[in-house]
mmCIF file of C-alpha atoms in Angstrom:
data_model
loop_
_atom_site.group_PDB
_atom_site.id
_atom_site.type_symbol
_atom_site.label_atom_id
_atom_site.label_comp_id
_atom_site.label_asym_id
_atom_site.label_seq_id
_atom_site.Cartn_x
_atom_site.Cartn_y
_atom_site.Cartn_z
ATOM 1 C CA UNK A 5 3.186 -43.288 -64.885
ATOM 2 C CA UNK A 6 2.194 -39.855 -65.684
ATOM 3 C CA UNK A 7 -1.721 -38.999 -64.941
ATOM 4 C CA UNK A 8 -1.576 -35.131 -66.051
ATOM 5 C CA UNK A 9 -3.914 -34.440 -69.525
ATOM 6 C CA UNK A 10 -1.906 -33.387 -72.446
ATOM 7 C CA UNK A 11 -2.112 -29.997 -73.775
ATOM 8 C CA UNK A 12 -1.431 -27.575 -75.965
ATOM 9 C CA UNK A 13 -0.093 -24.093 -75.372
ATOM 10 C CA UNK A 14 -0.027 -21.086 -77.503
ATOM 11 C CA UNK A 15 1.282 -17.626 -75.989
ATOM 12 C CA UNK A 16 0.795 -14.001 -77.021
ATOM 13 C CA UNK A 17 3.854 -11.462 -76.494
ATOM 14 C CA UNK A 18 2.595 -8.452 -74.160
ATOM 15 C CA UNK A 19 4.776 -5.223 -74.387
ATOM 16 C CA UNK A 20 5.206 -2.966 -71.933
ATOM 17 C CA UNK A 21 3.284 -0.343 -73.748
ATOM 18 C CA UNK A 22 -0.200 -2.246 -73.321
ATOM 19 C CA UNK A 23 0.191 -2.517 -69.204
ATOM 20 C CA UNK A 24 2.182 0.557 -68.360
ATOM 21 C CA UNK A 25 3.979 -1.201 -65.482
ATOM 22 C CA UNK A 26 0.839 -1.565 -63.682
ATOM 23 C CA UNK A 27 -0.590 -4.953 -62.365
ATOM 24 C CA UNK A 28 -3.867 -3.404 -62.011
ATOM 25 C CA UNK A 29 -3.757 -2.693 -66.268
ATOM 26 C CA UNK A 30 -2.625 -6.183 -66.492
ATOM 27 C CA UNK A 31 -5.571 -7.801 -64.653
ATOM 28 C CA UNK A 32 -8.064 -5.515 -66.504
ATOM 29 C CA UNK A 33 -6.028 -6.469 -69.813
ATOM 30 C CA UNK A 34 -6.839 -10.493 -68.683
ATOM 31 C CA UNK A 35 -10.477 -9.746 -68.015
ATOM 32 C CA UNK A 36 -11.206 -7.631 -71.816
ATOM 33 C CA UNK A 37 -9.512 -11.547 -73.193
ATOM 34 C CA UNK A 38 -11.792 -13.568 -71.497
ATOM 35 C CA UNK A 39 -14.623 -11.289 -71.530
ATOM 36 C CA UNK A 40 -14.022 -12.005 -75.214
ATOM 37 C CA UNK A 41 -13.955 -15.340 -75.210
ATOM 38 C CA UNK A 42 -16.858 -18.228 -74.605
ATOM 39 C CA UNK A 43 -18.046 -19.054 -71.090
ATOM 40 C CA UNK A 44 -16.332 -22.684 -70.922
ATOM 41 C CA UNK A 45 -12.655 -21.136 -72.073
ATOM 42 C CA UNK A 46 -11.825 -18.279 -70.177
ATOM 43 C CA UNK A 47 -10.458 -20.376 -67.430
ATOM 44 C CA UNK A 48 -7.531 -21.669 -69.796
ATOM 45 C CA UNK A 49 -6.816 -18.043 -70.456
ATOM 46 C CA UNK A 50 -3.780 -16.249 -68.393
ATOM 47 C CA UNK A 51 -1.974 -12.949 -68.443
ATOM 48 C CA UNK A 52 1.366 -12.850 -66.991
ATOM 49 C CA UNK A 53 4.005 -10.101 -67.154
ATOM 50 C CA UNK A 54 4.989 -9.973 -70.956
ATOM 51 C CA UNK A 55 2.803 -12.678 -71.969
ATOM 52 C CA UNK A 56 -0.116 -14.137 -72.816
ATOM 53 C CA UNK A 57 -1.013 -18.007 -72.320
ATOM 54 C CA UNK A 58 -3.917 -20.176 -73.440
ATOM 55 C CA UNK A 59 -3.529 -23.876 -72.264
ATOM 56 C CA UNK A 60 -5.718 -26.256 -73.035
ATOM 57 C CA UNK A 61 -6.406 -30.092 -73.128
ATOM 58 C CA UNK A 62 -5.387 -31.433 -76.550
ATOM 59 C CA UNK A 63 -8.829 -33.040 -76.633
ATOM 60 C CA UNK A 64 -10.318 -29.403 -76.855
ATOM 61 C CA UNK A 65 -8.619 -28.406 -80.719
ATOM 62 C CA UNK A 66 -10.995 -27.136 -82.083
ATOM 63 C CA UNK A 67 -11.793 -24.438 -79.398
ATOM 64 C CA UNK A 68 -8.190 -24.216 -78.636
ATOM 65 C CA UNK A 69 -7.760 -22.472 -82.455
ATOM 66 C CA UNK A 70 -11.357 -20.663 -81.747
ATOM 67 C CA UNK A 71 -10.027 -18.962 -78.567
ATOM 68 C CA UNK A 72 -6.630 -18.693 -80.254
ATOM 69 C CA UNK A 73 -7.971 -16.527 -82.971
ATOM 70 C CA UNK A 74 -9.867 -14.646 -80.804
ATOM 71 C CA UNK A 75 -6.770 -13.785 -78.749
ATOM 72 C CA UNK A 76 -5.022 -12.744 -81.866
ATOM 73 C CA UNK A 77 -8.018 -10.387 -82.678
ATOM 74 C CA UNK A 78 -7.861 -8.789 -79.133
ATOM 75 C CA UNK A 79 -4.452 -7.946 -79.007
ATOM 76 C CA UNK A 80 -4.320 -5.698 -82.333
ATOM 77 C CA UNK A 81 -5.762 -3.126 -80.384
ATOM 78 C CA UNK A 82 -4.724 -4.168 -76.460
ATOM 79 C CA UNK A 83 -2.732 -0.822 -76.876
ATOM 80 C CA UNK A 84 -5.683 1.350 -77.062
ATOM 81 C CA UNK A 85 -7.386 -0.359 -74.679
ATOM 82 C CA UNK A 86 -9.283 2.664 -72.365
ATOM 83 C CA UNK A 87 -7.604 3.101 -68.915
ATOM 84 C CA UNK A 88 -10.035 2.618 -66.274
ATOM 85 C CA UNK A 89 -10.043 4.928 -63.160
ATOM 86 C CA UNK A 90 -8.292 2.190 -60.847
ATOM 87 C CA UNK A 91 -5.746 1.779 -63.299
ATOM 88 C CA UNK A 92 -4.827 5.263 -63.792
ATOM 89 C CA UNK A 93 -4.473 5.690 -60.034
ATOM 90 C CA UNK A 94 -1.912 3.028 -60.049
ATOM 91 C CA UNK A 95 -0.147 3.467 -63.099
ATOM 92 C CA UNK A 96 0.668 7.498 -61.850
ATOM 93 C CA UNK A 97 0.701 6.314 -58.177
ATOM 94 C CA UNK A 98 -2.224 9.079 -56.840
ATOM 95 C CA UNK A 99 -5.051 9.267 -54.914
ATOM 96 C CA UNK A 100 -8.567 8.758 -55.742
ATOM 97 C CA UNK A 101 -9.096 12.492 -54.278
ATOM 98 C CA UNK A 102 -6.345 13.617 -56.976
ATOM 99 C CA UNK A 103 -7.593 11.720 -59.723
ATOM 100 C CA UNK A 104 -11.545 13.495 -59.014
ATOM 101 C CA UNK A 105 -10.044 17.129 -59.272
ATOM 102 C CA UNK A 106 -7.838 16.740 -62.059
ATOM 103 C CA UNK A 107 -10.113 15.423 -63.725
ATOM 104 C CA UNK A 108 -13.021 17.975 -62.878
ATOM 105 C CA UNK A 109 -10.471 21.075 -63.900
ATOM 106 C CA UNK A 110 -9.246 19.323 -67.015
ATOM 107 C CA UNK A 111 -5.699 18.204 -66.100
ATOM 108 C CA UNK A 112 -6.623 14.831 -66.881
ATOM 109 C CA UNK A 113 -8.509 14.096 -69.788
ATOM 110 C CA UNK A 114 -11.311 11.935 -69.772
ATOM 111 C CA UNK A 115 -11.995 9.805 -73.470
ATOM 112 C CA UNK A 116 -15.633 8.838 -72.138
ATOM 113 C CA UNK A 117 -17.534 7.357 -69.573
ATOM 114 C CA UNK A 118 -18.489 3.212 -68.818
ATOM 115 C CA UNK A 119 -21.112 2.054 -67.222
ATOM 116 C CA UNK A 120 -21.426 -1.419 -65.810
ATOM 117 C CA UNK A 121 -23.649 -2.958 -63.326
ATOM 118 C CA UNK A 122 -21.932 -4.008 -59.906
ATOM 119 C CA UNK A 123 -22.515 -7.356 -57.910
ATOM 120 C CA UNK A 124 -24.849 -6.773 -55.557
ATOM 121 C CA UNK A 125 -26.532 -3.842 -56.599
ATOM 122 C CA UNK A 126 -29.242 -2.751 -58.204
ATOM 123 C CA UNK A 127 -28.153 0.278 -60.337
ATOM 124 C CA UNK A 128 -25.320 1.152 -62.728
ATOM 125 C CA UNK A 129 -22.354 2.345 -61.940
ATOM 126 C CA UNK A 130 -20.439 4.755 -64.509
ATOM 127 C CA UNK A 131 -17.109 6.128 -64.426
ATOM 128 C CA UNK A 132 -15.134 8.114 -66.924
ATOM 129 C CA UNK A 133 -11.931 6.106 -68.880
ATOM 130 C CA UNK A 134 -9.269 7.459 -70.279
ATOM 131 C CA UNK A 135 -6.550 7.140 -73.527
ATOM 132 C CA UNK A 136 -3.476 5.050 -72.462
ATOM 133 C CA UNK A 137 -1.319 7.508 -74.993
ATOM 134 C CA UNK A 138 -2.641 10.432 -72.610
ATOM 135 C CA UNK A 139 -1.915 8.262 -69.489
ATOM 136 C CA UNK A 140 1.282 7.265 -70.739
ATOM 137 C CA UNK A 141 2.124 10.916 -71.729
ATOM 138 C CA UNK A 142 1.770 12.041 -68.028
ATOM 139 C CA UNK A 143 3.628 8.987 -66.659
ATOM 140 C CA UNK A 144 6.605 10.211 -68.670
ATOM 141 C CA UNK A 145 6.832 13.937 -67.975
ATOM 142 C CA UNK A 146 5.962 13.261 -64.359
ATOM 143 C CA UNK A 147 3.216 15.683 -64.547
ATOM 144 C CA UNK A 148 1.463 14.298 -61.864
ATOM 145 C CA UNK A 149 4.654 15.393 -59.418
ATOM 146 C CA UNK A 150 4.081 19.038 -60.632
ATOM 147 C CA UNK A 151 0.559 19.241 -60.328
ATOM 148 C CA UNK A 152 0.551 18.181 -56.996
ATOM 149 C CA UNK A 153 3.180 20.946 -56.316
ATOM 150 C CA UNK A 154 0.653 23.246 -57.540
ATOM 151 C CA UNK A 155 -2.549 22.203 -55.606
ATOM 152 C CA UNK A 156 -0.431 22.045 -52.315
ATOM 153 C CA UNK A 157 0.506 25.828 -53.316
ATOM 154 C CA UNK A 158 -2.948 27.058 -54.595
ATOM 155 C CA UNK A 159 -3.826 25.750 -50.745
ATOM 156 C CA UNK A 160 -1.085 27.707 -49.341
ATOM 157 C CA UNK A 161 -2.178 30.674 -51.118
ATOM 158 C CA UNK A 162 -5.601 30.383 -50.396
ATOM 159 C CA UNK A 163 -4.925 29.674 -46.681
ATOM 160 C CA UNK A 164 -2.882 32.883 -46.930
ATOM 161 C CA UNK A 165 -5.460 34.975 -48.331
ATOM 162 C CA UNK A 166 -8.381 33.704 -46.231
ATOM 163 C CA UNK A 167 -5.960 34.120 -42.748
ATOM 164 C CA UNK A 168 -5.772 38.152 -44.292
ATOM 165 C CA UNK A 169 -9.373 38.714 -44.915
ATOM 166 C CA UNK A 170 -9.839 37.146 -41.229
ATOM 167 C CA UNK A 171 -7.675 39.661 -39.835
ATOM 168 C CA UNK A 172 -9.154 42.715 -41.664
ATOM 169 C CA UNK A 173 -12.672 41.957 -40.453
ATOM 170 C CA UNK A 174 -11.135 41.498 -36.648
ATOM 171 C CA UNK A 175 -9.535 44.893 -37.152
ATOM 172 C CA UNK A 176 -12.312 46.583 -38.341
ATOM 173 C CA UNK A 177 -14.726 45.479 -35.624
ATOM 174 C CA UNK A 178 -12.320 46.480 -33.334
ATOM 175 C CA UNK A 179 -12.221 49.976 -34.741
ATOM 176 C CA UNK A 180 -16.455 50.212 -34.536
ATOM 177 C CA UNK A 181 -16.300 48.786 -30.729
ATOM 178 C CA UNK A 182 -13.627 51.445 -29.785
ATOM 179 C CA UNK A 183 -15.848 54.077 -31.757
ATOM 180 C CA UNK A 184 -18.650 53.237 -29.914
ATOM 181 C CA UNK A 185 -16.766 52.991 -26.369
ATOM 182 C CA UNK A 186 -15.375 56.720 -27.381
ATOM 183 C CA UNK A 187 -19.176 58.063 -27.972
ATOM 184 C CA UNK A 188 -21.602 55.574 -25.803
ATOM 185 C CA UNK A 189 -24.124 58.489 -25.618
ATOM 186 C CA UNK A 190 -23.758 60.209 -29.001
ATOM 187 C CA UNK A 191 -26.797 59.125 -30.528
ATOM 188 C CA UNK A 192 -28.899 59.801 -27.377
ATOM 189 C CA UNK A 193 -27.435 63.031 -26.736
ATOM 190 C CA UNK A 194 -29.949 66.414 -26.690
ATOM 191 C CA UNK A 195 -28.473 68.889 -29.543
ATOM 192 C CA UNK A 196 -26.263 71.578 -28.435
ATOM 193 C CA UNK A 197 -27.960 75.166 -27.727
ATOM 194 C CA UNK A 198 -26.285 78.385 -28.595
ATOM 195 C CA UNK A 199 -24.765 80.577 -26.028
ATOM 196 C CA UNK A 200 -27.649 82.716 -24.899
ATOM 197 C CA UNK A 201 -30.317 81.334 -26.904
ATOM 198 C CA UNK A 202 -32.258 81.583 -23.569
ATOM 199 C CA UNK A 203 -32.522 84.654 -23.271
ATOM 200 C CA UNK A 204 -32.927 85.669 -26.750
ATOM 201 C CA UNK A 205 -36.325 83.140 -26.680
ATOM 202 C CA UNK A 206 -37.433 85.376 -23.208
ATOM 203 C CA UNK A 207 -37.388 88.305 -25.585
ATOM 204 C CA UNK A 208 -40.109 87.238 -27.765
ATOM 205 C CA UNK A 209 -37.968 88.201 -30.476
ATOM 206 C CA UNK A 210 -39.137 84.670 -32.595
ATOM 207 C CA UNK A 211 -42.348 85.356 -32.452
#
């Protein structure tokens, strides 16, 4: 004889356009449900890949159609949900390094900032967010491939450039160390005295 609770089930269709292919965005996608929904419930909540699934005991009804409805609510606008930094890493597969200076020289476009408070510390953290559409966007057109072409040859530029300068400034003290080896007594030298200034001076003839 069968012990298990009955219970009812409702699911939610999830497209592809809400999580990107990421399982990071679908995770972050399950926490904005239950984040939505009352303390006792959000256990009976689940995203899986393409769906949605509530399950609870039959006993529960009337917070079964509560949470349901809530649910519904939440995924009219699951699309635009913001992107959070961790996401965005994953869904374009780059580094956190990457992600910090596209973002500072405007490559990637930030829609705001979020602050929450971690566990286990005392301050706020905020981070910027971004729009999915944007996200998406880059995802599609690979951009992320071609901007990391052109970082790695900015660096090979720069690297070119800075090796240059470092060999004009070796050259040119070069130049002032053989100038000075040429003339070590130059500056020290008496000043050169006409030919027979000598005896024009024994003459009196300056004064």
């Amino acid at each position: 004889m069968s012990t298990a609770t009955p219970s009812t089930v409702a699911e939610w269709p999830l497209p592809p356009s809400a999580t990107l292919g990421s399982s990071l965005r679908l995770k972050g996608i399950e926490r904005e449900i239950r984040a939505r929904l009352p303390w006792t419930v959000r256990k009976f909540a689940r995203v899986e890949t393409g769906r949605i699934v509530l399950r609870m005991p039959q006993a529960d009804a009337d917070a079964f159609q509560a949470a349901s409805a809530i649910i519904s609510d939440t995924l009219e606008g699951i699309e635009a949900l913001a992107v959070l930094p961790r996401e965005a890493e994953d869904i374009l597969a780059i580094s956190a390094r990457e992600r910090h200076k596209w973002l500072k020289d405007g490559r990637l476009k930030s829609i705001g900032t979020r602050t929450v408070k971690m566990r286990g510390r005392s301050r706020k953290v905020a981070f910027h967010v971004f729009d999915p559409r944007h996200i998406e966007d880059i995802l599609d057109r690979d951009l992320a491939a071609t901007w990391r072409e052109d970082d790695a040859r900015e660096v090979s530029e720069n690297r070119r450039r800075g090796a240059g300068k470092a060999a004009l400034t070796r050259a040119g003290k070069r130049t002032d160390k053989a100038r000075k080896t040429r003339n070590p007594a130059k500056d020290d030298a008496p000043a050169p005295r006409l030919k027979g200034w000598d005896a024009f001076e024994a003459e009196g003839l300056l004064r």
